[in-house]
Coordinates of C-alpha atoms in Angstrom, one line a residue:
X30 CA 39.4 -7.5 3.2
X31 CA 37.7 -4.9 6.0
X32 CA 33.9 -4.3 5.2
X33 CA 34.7 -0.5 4.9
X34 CA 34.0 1.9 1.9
X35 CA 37.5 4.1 1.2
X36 CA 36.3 7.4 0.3
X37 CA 38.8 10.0 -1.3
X38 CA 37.8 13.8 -1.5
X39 CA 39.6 15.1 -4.3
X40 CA 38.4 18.2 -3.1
X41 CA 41.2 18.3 0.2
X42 CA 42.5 15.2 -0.4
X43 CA 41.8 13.4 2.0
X44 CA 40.6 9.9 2.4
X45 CA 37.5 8.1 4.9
X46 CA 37.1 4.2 5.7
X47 CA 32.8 4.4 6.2
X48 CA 32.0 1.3 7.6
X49 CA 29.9 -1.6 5.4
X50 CA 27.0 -3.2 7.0
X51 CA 24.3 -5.1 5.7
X52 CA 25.2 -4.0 2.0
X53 CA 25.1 -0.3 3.4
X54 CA 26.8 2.8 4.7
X55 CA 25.4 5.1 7.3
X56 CA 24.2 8.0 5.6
X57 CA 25.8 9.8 8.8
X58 CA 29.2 8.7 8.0
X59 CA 28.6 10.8 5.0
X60 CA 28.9 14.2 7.4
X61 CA 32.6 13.7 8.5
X62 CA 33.5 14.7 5.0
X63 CA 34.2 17.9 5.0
X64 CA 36.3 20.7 3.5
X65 CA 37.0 22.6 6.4
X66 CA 35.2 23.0 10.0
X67 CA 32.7 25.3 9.3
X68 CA 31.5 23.2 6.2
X69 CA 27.9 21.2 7.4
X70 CA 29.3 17.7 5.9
X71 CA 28.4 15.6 2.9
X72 CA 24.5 14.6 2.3
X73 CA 23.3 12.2 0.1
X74 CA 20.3 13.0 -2.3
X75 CA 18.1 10.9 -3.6
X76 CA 14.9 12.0 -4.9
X77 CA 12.2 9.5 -4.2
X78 CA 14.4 7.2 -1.9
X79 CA 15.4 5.2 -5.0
X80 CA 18.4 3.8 -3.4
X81 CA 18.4 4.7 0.8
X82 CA 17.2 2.1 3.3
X83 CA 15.2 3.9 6.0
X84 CA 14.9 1.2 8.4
X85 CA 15.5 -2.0 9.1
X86 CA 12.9 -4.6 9.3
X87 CA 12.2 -8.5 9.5
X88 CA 8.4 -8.4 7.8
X89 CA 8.7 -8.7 4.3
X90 CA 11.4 -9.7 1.5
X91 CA 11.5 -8.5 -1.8
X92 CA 14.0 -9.9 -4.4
X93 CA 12.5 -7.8 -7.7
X94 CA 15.3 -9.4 -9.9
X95 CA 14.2 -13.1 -8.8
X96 CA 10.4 -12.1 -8.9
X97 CA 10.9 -12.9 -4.6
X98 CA 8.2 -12.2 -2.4
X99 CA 8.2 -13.3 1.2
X100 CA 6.5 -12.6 4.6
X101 CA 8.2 -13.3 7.6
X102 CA 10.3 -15.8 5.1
X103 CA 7.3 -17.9 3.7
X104 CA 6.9 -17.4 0.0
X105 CA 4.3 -15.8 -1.6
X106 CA 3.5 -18.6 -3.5
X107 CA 2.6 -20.8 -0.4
X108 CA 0.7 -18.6 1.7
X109 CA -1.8 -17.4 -1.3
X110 CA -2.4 -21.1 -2.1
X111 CA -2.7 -22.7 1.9
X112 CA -3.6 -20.1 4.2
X113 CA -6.3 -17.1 4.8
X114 CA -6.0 -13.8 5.1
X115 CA -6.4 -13.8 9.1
X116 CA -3.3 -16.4 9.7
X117 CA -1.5 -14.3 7.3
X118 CA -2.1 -10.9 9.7
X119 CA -1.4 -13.0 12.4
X120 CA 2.3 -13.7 11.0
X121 CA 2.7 -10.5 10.0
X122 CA 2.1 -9.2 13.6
X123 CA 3.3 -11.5 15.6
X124 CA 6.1 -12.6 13.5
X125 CA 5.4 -16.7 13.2
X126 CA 2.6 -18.8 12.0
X127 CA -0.1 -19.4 15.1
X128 CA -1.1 -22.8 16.5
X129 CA -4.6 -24.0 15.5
X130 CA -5.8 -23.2 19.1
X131 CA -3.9 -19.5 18.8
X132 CA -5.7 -19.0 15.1
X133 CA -9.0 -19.6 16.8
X134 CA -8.7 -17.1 19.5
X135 CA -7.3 -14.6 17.2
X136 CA -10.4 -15.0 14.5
X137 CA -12.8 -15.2 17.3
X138 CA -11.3 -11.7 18.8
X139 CA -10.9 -10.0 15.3
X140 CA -14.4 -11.1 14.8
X141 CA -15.8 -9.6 18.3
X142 CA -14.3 -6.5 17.1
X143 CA -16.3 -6.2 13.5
X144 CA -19.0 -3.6 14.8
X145 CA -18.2 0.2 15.1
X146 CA -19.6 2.7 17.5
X147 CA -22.9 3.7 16.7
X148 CA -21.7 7.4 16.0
X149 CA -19.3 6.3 13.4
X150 CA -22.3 5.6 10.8
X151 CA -23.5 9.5 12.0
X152 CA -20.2 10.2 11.1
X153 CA -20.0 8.6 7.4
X154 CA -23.4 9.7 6.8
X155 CA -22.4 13.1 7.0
X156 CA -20.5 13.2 3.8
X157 CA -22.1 13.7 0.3
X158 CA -23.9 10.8 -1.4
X159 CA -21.2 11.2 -4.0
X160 CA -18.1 11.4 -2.2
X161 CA -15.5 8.8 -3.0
X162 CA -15.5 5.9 -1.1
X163 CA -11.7 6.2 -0.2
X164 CA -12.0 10.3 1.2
X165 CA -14.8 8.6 3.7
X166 CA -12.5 6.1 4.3
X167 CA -9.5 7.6 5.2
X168 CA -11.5 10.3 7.3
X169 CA -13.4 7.7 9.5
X170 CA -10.4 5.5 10.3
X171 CA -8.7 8.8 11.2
X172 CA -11.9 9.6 13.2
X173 CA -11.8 6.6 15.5
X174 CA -8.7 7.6 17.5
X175 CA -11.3 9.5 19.1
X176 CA -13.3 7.0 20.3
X177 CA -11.0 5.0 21.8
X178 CA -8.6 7.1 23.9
X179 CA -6.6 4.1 25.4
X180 CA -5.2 3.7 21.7
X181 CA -2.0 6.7 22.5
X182 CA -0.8 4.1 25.3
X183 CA 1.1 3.0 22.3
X184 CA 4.3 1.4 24.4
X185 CA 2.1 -0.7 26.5
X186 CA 2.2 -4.1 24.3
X187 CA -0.6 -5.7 25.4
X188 CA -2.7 -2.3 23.9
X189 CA -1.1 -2.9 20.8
X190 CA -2.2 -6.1 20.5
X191 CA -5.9 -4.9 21.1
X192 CA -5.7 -2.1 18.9
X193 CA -4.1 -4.5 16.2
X194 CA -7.4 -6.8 16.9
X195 CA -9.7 -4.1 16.5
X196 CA -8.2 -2.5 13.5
X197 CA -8.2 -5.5 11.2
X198 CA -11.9 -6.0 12.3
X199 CA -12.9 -2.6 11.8
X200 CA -11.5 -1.9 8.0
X201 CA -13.8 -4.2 6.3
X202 CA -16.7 -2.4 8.0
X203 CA -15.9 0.7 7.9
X204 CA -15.2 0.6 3.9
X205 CA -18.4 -1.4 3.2
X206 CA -20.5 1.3 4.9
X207 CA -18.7 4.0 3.3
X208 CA -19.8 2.1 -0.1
X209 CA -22.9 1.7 0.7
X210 CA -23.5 5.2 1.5
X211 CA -22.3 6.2 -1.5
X212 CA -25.0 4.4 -2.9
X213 CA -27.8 5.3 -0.8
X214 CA -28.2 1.8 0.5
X215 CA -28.9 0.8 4.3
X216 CA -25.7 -0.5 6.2
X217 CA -25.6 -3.8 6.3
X218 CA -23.8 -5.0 9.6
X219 CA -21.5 -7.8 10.1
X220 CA -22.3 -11.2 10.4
X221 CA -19.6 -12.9 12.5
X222 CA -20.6 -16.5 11.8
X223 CA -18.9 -15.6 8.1
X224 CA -15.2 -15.5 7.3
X225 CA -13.6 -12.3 7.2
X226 CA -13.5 -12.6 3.3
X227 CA -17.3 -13.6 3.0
X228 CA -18.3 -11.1 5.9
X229 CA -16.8 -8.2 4.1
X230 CA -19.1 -9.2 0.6
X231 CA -22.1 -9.7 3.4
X232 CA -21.5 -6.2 4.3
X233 CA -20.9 -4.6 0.8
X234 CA -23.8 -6.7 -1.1
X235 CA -26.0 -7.9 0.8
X236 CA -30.0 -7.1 -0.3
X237 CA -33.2 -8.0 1.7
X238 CA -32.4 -11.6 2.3
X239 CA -32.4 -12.7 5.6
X240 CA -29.0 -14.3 5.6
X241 CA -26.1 -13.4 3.2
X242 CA -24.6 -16.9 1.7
X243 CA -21.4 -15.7 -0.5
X244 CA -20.2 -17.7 -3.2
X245 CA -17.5 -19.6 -2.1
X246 CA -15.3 -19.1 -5.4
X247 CA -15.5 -15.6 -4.6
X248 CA -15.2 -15.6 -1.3
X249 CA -12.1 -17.6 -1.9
X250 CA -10.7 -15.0 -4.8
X251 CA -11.1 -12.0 -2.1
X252 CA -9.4 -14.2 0.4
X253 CA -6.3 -14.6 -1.6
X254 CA -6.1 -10.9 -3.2
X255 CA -6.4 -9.7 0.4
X256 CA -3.5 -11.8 0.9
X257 CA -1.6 -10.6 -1.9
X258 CA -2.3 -7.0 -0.6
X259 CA -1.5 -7.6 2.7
X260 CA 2.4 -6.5 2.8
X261 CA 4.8 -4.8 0.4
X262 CA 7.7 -3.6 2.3
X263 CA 8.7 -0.3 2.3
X264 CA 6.3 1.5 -0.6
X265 CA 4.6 4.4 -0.8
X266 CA 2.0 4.4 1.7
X267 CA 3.8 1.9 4.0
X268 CA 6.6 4.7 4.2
X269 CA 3.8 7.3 5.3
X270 CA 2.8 5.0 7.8
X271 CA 6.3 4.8 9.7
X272 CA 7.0 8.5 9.1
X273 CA 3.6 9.6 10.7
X274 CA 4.1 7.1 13.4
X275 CA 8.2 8.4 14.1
X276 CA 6.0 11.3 16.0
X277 CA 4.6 8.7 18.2
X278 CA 0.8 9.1 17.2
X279 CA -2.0 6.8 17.8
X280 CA -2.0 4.0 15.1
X281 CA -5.2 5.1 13.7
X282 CA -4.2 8.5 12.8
X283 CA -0.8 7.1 11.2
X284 CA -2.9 4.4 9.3
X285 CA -5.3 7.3 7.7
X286 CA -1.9 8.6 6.7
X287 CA -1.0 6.0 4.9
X288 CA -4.6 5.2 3.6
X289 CA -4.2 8.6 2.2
X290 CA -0.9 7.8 0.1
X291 CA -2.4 4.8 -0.9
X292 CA -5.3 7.1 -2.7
X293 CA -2.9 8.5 -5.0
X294 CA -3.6 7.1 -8.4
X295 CA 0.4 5.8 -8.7
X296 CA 0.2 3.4 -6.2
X297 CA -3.8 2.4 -4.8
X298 CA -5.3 3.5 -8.2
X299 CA -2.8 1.4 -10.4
X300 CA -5.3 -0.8 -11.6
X301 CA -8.3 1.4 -12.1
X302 CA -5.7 2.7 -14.5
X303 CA -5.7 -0.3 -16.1
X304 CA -9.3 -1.1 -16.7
X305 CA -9.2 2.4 -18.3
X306 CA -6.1 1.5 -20.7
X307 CA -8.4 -1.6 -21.8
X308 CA -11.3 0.7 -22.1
X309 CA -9.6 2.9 -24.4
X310 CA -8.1 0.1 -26.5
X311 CA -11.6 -1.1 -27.0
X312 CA -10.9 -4.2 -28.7
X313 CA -8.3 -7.3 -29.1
X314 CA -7.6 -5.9 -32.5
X315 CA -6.6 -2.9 -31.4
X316 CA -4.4 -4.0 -29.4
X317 CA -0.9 -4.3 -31.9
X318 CA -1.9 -0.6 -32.8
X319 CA -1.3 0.4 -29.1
X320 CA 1.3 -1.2 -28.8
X321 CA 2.7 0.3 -31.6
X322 CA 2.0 4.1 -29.9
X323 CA 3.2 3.7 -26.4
X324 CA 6.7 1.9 -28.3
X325 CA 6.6 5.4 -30.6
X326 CA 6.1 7.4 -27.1
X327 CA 3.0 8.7 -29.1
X328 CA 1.4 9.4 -25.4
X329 CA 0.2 6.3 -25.1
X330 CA 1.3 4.3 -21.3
X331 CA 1.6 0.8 -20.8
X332 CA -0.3 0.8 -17.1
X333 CA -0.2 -2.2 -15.6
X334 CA 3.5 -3.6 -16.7
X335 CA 6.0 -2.6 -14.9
X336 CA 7.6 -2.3 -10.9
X337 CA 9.9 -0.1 -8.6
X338 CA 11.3 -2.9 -7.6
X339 CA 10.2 -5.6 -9.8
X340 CA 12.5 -6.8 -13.0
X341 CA 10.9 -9.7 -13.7
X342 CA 7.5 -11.2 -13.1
X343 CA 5.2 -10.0 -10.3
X344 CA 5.2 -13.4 -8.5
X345 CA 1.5 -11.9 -7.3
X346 CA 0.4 -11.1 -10.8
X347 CA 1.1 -15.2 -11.9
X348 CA -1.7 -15.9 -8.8
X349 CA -3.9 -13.4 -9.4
X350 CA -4.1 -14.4 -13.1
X351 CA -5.1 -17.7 -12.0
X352 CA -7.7 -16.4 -9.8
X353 CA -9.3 -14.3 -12.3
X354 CA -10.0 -17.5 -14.7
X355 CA -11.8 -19.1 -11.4
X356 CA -14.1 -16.4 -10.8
X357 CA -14.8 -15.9 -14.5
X358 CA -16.2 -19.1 -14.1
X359 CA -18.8 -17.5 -12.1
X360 CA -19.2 -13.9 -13.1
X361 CA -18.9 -14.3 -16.8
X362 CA -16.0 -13.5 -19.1
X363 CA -15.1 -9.8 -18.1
X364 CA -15.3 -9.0 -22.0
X365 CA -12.2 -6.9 -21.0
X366 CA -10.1 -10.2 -20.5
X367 CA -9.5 -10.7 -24.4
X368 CA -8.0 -7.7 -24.4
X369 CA -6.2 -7.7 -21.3
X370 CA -4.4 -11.1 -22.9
X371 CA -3.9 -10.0 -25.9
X372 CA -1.8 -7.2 -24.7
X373 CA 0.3 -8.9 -22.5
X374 CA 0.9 -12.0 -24.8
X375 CA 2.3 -9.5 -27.6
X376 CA 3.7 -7.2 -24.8
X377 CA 6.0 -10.6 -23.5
X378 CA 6.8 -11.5 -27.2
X379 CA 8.4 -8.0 -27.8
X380 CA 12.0 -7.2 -27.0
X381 CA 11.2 -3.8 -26.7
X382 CA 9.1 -4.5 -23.4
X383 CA 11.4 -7.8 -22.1
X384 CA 14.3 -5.4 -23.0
X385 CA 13.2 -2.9 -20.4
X386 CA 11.7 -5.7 -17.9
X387 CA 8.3 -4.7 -18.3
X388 CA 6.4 -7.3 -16.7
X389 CA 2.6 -7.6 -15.3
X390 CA 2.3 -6.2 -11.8
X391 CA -0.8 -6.9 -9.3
X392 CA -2.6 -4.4 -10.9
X393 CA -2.8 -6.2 -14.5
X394 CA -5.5 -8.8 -13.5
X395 CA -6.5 -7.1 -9.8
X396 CA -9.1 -4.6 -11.1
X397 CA -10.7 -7.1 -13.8
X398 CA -11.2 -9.3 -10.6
X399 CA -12.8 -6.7 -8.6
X400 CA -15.1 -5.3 -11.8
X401 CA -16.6 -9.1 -12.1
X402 CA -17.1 -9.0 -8.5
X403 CA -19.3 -6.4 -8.5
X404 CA -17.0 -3.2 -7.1
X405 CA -17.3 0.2 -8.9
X406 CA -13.8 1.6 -9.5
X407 CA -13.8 4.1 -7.0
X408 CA -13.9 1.0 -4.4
X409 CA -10.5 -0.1 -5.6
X410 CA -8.2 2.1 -3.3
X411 CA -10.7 1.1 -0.3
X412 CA -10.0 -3.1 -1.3
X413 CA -5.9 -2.2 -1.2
X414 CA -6.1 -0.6 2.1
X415 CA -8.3 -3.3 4.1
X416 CA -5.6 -5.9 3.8
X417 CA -2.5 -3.7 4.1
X418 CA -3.8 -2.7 7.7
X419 CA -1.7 -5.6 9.5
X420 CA 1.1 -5.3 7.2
X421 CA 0.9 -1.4 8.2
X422 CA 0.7 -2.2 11.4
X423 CA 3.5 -4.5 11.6
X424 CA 5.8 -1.7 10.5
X425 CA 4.6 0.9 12.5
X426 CA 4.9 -1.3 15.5
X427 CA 8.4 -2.1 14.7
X428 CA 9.3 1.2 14.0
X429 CA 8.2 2.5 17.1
X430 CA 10.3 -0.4 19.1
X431 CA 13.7 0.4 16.8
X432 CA 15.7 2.0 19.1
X433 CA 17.9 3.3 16.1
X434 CA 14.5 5.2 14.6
X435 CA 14.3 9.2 15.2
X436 CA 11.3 11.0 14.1
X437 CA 11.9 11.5 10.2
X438 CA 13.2 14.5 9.1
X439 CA 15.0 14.6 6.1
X440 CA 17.1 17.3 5.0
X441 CA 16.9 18.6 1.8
X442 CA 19.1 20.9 -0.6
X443 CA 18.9 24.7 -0.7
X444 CA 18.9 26.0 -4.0
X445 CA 16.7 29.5 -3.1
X446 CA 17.9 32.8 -3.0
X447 CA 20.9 34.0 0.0
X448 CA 19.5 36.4 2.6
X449 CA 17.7 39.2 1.3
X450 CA 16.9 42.4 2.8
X451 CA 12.9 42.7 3.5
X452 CA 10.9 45.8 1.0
X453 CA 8.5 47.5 2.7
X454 CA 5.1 47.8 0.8
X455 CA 5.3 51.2 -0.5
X456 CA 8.3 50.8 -2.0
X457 CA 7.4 47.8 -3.8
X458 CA 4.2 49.6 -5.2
X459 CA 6.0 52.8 -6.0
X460 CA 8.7 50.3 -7.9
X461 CA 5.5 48.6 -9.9
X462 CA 3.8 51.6 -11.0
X463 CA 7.3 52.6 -12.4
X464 CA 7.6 49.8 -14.2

């Protein structure tokens, strides 16, 4: 059998072979059906993009009925448990696992790159003591395209590489500063004899000792939700990032874009959400009550459960889980947890919720983790967006180098009013006081 879709307009008549490949048509096929010359063509709509595949890419697989996450074809599973987070922004970029000798350089450049430009602290202390973390964020990343003017050469590869470097080294600073000035505490600077994990908690709580020694259970735990983080195909803010990028801007201004989609509180601020939902419950016998509401669609939301493209278990949410008991161990029991447990041991038990494949995400156990950590809500956006800079920057970089990418522009449907003729002023006020 041909891989072609036969199409029959039952509006003419007429019938279309549209071509098959890769389990898809070419939207573009869509516009030789027609009804007569003058007619534009067919479009698809698709509100959200719940079904159209915008690009092609090689970075990260997602199977949400299998519970399926892989970069560059290693699962999830294996990375979170045997690498860090730098070999895993290596493979993003670069597309294969380095060598020990090519690991070393890589960390020793991403670490040379850790301190920022003596105007960008001028810059962040400019905002408000009280301004979210994540505004200050977004602005200064978007900021530093002016410091570095080299960083529009963005088809010479070897500046891509460098600008790649300096990004990943810059995030963690630039968010710990913008923390701590939202706390009216002195910027602490990087100390490059730390991992990138254990650098970043140097830099966000570090007091008057001399020198910063993180817990290495913790250190660990951010090491393996920054991996979790790092990559999630085509979402959200990952979609903002190739769009802004189809216009061929610097990758810092397209990464503040997509920092900026990521501060929406449906997709960055999922699992501040949560903590709230547990809040509100209040206590592990509460939790069958709830339940009970959000089933009766009394206005109650299950946050946390649930995936765009997951139908079955977030393969992250199993590890994250297990992280959370480890640095429990070390915190003290998040009095939250009980709760948190309780609702998704009922929540799994319930054919109501398995019925409509309403798993734990990321975000179940995420923000519990951060909480005993130490990080105010308002940090949570800021922690999603350090370690989706190389998987950002993997897409934008092979979005620019797809030679079948356009700048995006989507159409959309017309459903406003045909041509009207224009009413000069004093008509339309004679025609009000009238009325």
């Amino acid at each position: 059998m041909p891989d072609t879709l036969s199409i029959t307009d039952n509006r003419t008549g007429k019938t279309y072979e549209v071509p098959i490949e890769d389990g898809t048509i070419k939207a573009l096929d869509l516009r030789k059906i027609k009804t007569d010359a003058e007619d534009f063509g067919l479009m698809a709509y698709d509100p959200g993009f719940m079904n159209t595949a915008a690009c092609k890419s090689r970075i990260t697989f997602i199977d949400g009925d299998k519970g399926i996450l892989r970069y560059r074809g290693y699962p999830i599973e294996q990375l979170a448990e045997q690498s860090d987070f730098l070999e895993v922004a290596y493979l993003l970029y670069f597309g294969e696992l380095p060598t020990r000798s090519q690991l070393d350089d890589f960390k020793r450049t991403v670490l040379s790159h850790t301190i920022i430009h003596e105007q960008t602290k001028k810059f962040i202390d400019g905002f408000r003591h009280d301004s979210h973390p994540m505004g200050a964020f977004l602005s200064t990343v978007a900021a530093l395209s002016t410091f570095y003017r080299e960083v529009k050469n963005i088809f010479d590869a070897q500046n891509r590489v460098i600008q790649f470097e300096r990004m990943v080294a810059k995030m963690p600073t630039i968010a710990a500063f913008c923390y701590r000035h939202s706390v009216g505490m002195p910027f602490a600077y990087p100390d490059n004899d730390l991992s990138y994990a254990g650098n970043f908690l140097n830099m966000m709580f570090k007091g008057t000792e001399t020198k910063f020694k993180p817990n290495p259970v913790l250190e660990r735990a951010m090491d393996v939700l920054f991996i979790l983080h790092a990559d999630h195909e085509q979402n959200c803010s990952t979609t903002t990032m190739r769009g802004i990028g189809s216009s061929h801007c610097d990758p810092f201004t397209a990464l503040a874009g997509a920092a900026a989609a990521l501060y929406g509180p449906l997709h960055g601020g999922a699992n501040e959400a949560v903590l709230k939902m547990l809040v509100e419950i209040g206590s592990k016998d509460r939790v069958p009550e709830f339940i009970r509401r959000v089933k009766a669609g009394e206005g109650q939301r299950l946050m946390g459960f649930g995936h765009r493209v997951y139908k079955n278990y977030d393969p992250r949410a199993k590890i994250i889980k297990k992280v959370a008991f480890e640095v429990f161990e070390v915190t003290g029991r998040n009095p939250l947890l009980d709760i948190a447990l309780e609702l998704e041991r009922i929540a799994l038990e319930d054919d109501y919720f398995v019925g409509r494949k309403l798993y734990p995400n990321v975000d179940f156990y995420s923000g519990l983790i951060y909480q005993a950590m130490g990080f105010p809500t308002e940090m949570f956006p800021v922690l999603f967006a350090i370690p989706r800079t190389p998987g950002w920057l993997s897409q934008w970089e092979e979005q620019i180098l797809d030679p079948e990418q356009r700048i995006v522009r989507p159409r959309q449907v017309y459903l406003g009013y045909d041509e009207r003729e224009y009413v000069p002023m004093a008509i339309r006020e004679e025609s009000t006081q009238t009325v």
